[in-house]
Short mmCIF file of C-alpha atoms and ligand atoms in Angstrom, two decimals:
data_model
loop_
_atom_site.label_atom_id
_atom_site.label_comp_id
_atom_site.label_asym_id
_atom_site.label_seq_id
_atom_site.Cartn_x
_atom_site.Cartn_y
_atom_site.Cartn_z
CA UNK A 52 0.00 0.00 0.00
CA UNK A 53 1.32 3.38 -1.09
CA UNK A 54 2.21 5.68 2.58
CA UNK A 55 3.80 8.80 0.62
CA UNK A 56 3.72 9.85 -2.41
CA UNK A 57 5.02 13.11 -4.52
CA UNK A 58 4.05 14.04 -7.69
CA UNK A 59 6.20 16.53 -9.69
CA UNK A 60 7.59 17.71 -6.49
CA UNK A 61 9.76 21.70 -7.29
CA UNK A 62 10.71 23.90 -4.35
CA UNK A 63 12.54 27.02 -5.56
CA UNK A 64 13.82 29.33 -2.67
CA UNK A 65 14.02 33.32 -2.69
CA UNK A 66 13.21 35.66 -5.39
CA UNK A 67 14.06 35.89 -9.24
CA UNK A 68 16.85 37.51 -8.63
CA UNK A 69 18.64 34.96 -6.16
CA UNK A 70 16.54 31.81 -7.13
CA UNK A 71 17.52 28.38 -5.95
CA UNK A 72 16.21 25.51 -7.17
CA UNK A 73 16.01 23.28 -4.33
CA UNK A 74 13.99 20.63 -5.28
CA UNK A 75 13.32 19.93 -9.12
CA UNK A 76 10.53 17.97 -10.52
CA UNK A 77 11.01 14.57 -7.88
CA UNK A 78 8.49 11.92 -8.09
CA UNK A 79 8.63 9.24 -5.32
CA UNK A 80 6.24 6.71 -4.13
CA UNK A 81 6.92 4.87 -0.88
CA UNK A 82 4.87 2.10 0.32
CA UNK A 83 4.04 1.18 3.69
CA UNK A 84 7.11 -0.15 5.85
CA UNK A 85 9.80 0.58 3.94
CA UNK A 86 12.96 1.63 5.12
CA UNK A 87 14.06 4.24 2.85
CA UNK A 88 17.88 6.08 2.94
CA UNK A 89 18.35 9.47 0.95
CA UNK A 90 21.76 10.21 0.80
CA UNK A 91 23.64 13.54 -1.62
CA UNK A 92 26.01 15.72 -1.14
CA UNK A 93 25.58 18.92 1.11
CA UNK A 94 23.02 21.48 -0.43
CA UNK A 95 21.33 18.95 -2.82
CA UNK A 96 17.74 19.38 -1.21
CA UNK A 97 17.53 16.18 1.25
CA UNK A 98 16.60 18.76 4.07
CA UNK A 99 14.31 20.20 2.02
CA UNK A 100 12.39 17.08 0.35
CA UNK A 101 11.82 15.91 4.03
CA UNK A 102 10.59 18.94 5.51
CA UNK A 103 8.01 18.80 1.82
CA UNK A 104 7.13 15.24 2.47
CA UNK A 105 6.24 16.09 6.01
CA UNK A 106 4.03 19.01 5.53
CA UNK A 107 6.46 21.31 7.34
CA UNK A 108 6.98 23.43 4.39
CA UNK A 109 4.99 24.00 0.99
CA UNK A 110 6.58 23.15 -2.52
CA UNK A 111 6.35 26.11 -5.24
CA UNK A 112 4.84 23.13 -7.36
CA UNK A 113 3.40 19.80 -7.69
CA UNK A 114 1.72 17.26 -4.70
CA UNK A 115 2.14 15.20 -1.76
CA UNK A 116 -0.55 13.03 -0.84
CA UNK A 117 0.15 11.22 2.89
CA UNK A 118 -2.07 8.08 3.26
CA UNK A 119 -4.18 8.98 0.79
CA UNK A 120 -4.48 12.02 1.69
CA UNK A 121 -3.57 15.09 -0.65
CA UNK A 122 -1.46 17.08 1.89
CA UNK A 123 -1.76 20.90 0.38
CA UNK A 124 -5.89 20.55 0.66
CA UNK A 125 -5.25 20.77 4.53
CA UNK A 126 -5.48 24.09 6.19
CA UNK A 127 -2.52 25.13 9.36
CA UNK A 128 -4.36 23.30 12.01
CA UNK A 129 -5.78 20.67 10.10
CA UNK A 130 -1.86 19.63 9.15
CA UNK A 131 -0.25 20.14 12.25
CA UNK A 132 -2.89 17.26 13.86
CA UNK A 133 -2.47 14.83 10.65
CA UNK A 134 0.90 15.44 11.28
CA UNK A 135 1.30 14.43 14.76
CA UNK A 136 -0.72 11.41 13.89
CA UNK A 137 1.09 10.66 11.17
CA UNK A 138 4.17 11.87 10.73
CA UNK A 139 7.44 11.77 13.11
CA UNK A 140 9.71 14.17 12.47
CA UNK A 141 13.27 14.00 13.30
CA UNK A 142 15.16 16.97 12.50
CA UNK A 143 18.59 17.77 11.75
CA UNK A 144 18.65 21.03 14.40
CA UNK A 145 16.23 18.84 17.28
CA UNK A 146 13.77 21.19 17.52
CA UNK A 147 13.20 20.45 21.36
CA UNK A 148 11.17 22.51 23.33
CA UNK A 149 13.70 24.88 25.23
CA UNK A 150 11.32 25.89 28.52
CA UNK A 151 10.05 21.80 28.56
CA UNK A 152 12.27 19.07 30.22
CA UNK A 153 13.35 16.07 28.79
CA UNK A 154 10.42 13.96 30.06
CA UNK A 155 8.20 16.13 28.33
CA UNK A 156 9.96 17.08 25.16
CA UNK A 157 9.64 13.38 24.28
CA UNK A 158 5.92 13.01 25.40
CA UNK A 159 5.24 16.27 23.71
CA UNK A 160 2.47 14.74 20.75
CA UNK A 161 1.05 12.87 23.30
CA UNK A 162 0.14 15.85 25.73
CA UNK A 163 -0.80 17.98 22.92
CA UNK A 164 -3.64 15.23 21.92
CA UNK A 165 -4.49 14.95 25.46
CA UNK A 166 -3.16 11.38 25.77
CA UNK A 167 -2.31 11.01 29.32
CA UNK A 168 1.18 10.03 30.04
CA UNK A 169 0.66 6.65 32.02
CA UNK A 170 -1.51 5.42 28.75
CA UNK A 171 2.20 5.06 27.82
CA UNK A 172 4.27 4.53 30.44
CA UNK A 173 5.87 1.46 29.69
CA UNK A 174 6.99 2.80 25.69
CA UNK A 175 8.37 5.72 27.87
CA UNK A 176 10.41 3.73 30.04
CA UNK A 177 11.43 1.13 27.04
CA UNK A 178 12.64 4.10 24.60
CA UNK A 179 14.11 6.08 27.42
CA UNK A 180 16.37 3.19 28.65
CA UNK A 181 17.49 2.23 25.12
CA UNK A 182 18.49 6.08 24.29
CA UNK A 183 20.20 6.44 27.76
CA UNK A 184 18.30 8.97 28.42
CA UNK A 185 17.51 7.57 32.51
CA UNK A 186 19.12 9.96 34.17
CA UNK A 187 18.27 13.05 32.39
CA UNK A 188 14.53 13.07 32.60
CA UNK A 189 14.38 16.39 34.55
CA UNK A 190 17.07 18.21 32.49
CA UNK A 191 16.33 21.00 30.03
CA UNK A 192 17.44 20.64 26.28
CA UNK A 193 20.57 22.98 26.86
CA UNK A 194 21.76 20.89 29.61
CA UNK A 195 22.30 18.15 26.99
CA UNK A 196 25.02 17.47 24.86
CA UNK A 197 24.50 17.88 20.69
CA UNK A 198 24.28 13.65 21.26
CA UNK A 199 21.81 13.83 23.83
CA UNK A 200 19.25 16.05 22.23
CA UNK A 201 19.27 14.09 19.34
CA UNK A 202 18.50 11.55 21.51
CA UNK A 203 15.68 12.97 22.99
CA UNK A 204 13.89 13.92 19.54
CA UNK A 205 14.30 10.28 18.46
CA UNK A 206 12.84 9.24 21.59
CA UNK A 207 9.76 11.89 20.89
CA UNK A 208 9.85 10.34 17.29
CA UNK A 209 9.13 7.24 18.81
CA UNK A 210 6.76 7.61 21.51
CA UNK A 211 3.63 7.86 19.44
CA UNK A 212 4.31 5.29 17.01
CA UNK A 213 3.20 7.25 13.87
CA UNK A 214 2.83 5.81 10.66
CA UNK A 215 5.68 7.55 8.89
CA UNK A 216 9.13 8.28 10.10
CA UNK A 217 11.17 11.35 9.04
CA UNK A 218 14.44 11.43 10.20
CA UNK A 219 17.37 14.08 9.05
CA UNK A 220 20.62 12.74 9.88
CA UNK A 221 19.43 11.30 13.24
CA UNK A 222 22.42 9.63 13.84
CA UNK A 223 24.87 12.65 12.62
CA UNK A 224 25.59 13.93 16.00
CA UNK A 225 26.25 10.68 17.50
CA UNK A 226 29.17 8.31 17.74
CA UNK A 227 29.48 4.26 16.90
CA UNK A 228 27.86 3.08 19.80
CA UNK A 229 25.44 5.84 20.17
CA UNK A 230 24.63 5.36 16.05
CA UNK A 231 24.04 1.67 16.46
CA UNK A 232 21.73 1.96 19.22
CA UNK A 233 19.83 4.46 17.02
CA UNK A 234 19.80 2.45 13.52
CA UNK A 235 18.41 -0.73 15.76
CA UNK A 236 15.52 1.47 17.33
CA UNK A 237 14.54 2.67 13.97
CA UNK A 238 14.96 -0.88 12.23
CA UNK A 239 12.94 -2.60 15.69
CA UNK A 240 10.36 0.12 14.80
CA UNK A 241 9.85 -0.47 11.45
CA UNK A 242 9.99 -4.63 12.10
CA UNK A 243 8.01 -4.73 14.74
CA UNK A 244 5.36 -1.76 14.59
CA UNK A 245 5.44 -1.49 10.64
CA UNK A 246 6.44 2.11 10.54
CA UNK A 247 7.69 3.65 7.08
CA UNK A 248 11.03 4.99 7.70
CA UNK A 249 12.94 7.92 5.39
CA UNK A 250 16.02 8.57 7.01
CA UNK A 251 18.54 11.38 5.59
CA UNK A 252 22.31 10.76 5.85
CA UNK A 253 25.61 11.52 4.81
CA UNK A 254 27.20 8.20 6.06
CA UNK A 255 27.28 5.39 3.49
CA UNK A 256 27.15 2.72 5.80
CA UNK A 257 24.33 3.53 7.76
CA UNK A 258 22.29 4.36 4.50
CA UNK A 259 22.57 0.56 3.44
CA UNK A 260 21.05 0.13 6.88
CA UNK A 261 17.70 0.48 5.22
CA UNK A 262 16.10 -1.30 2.27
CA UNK A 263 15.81 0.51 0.04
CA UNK A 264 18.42 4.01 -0.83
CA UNK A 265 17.72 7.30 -3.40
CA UNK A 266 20.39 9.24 -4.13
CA UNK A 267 19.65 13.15 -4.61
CA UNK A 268 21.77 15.62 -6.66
CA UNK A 269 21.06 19.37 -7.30
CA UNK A 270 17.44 18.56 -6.05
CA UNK A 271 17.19 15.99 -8.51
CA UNK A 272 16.79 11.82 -7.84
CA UNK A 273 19.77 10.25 -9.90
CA UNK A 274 19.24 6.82 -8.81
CA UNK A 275 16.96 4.78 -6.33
CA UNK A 276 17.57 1.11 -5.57
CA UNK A 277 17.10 -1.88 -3.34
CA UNK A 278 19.42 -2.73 -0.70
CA UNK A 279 20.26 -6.71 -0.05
CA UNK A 280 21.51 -7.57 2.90
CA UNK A 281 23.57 -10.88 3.00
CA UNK A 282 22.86 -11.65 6.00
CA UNK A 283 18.92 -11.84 6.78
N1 LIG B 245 15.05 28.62 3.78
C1 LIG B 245 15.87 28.66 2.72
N2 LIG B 245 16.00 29.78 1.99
C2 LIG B 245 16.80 29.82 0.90
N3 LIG B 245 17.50 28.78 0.45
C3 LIG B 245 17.41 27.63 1.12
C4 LIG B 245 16.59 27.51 2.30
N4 LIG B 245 16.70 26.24 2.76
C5 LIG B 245 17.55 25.61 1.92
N5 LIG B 245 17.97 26.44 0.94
C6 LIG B 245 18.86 26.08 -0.18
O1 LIG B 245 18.30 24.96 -0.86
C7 LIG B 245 19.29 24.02 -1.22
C8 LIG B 245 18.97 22.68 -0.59
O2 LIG B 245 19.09 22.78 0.83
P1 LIG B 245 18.84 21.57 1.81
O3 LIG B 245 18.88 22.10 3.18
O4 LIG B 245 17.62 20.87 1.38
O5 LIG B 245 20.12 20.66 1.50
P2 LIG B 245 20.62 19.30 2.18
O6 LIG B 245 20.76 18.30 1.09
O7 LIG B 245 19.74 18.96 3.32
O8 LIG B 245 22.08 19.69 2.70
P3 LIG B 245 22.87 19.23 4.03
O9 LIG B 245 23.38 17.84 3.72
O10 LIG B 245 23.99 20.21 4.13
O11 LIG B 245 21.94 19.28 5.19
C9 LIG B 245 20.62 24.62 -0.76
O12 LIG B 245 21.23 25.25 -1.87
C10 LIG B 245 20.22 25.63 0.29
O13 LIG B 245 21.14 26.68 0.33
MG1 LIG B 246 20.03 18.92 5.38
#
């Protein structure tokens, strides 16, 4: 079953005079629990097709249709719940909530829908004690490393179990150990709970960690193939 979908996807940023075409002309289906890698070189619109494909940010031209769902027929609110819902967003800057603590920065979709937190308790706990994340419940975001509040915006990823799974460079910031913990959580999430995963990186390695990888140049896709893995 087809999860995402872009049609004659174009994002061009600023004005005539300093145009850049970020995103030119991408069509893309992805079906329901894939495990999609986009890797390209710096600048060549990964950022940018993710923050599209999660209805974050409107393309100049063409469509995006998310479950069914044609994606530019929603208004603000309407997109920000279907979103939550739907979509987990990883980003490559965190986007934690500075004023909220850890605890709550990761149950932050969940309080916004009015889910109450014990409804969820044991996910918490489960995703908390695989990102390390135990003893820094109570701290604020800039009490955390770069690692840590990547960490935490994985673990708010997570929590709700959406659908779809966005993820820019989550593992970026992190080192081996950190990075493996990460790819395993994403790959348990997508095994286990059927999630759709698109994951952005720059790492070659951890892009064959997924299924299936599309390579992006100058906002173009110049190749999109199926990863084997010899092993399972
Ligand atoms: N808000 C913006 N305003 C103007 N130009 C932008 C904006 N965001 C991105 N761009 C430009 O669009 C192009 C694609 O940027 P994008 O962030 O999607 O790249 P990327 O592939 O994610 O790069 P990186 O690997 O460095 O994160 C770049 O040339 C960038 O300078
Ligand atoms: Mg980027």
């Amino acid at each position: 079953m087809i999860i995402l979908k872009a049609e004659n996807l174009s994002k061009i940023y600023g004005n005539a005079e300093a145009e850049v075409k970020a995103l030119d002309h991408i069509n893309l289906t992805i079906n329901t629990g894939e495990f999609v890698s986009i890797i390209g070189p710096s600048g060549s619109g990964k950022s940018t097709l993710l923050h599209m494909l999660g209805g974050v940010d409107k393309p100049t031209s063409g469509k995006i249709w998310i479950d069914n769902t044609d994606i530019s027929a929603l208004n603000e609110t309407e997109m920000s719940i279907f979103r939550r819902k739907k979509v987990g967003l990883i980003y490559q800057s965190y986007n934690l909530i500075p004023t909220l603590d850890v605890k709550k920065n990761i149950l932050l979709p969940m309080l916004l829908d009015g889910i109450k937190i014990y409804e969820k308790e044991k996910e918490f706990e489960e995703i908390v004690k695989l990102l390390g994340l135990e003893k820094r419940l109570e701290h604020l975001p800039n009490q955390l490393s770069g690692g840590q509040q990547q960490r935490v915006a994985i673990g708010r990823a997570l929590i709700y179990r959406p659908s779809i799974i966005l993820a820019d460079e989550p593992t970026g910031n992190l080192d081996r150990e950190n990075t493996k913990i990460t790819l395993e959580l994403l790959k348990q999430a997508n095994r286990e709970y059927n999630q759709t995963i698109v994951m952005i990186t720059h790492d070659n390695e951890v892009a064959l960690s997924a299924n299936r990888m599309i390579k992006i140049v100058d906002g173009k896709i110049l190749s999109d193939e199926v990863v084997t893995h010899e092993n399972n």
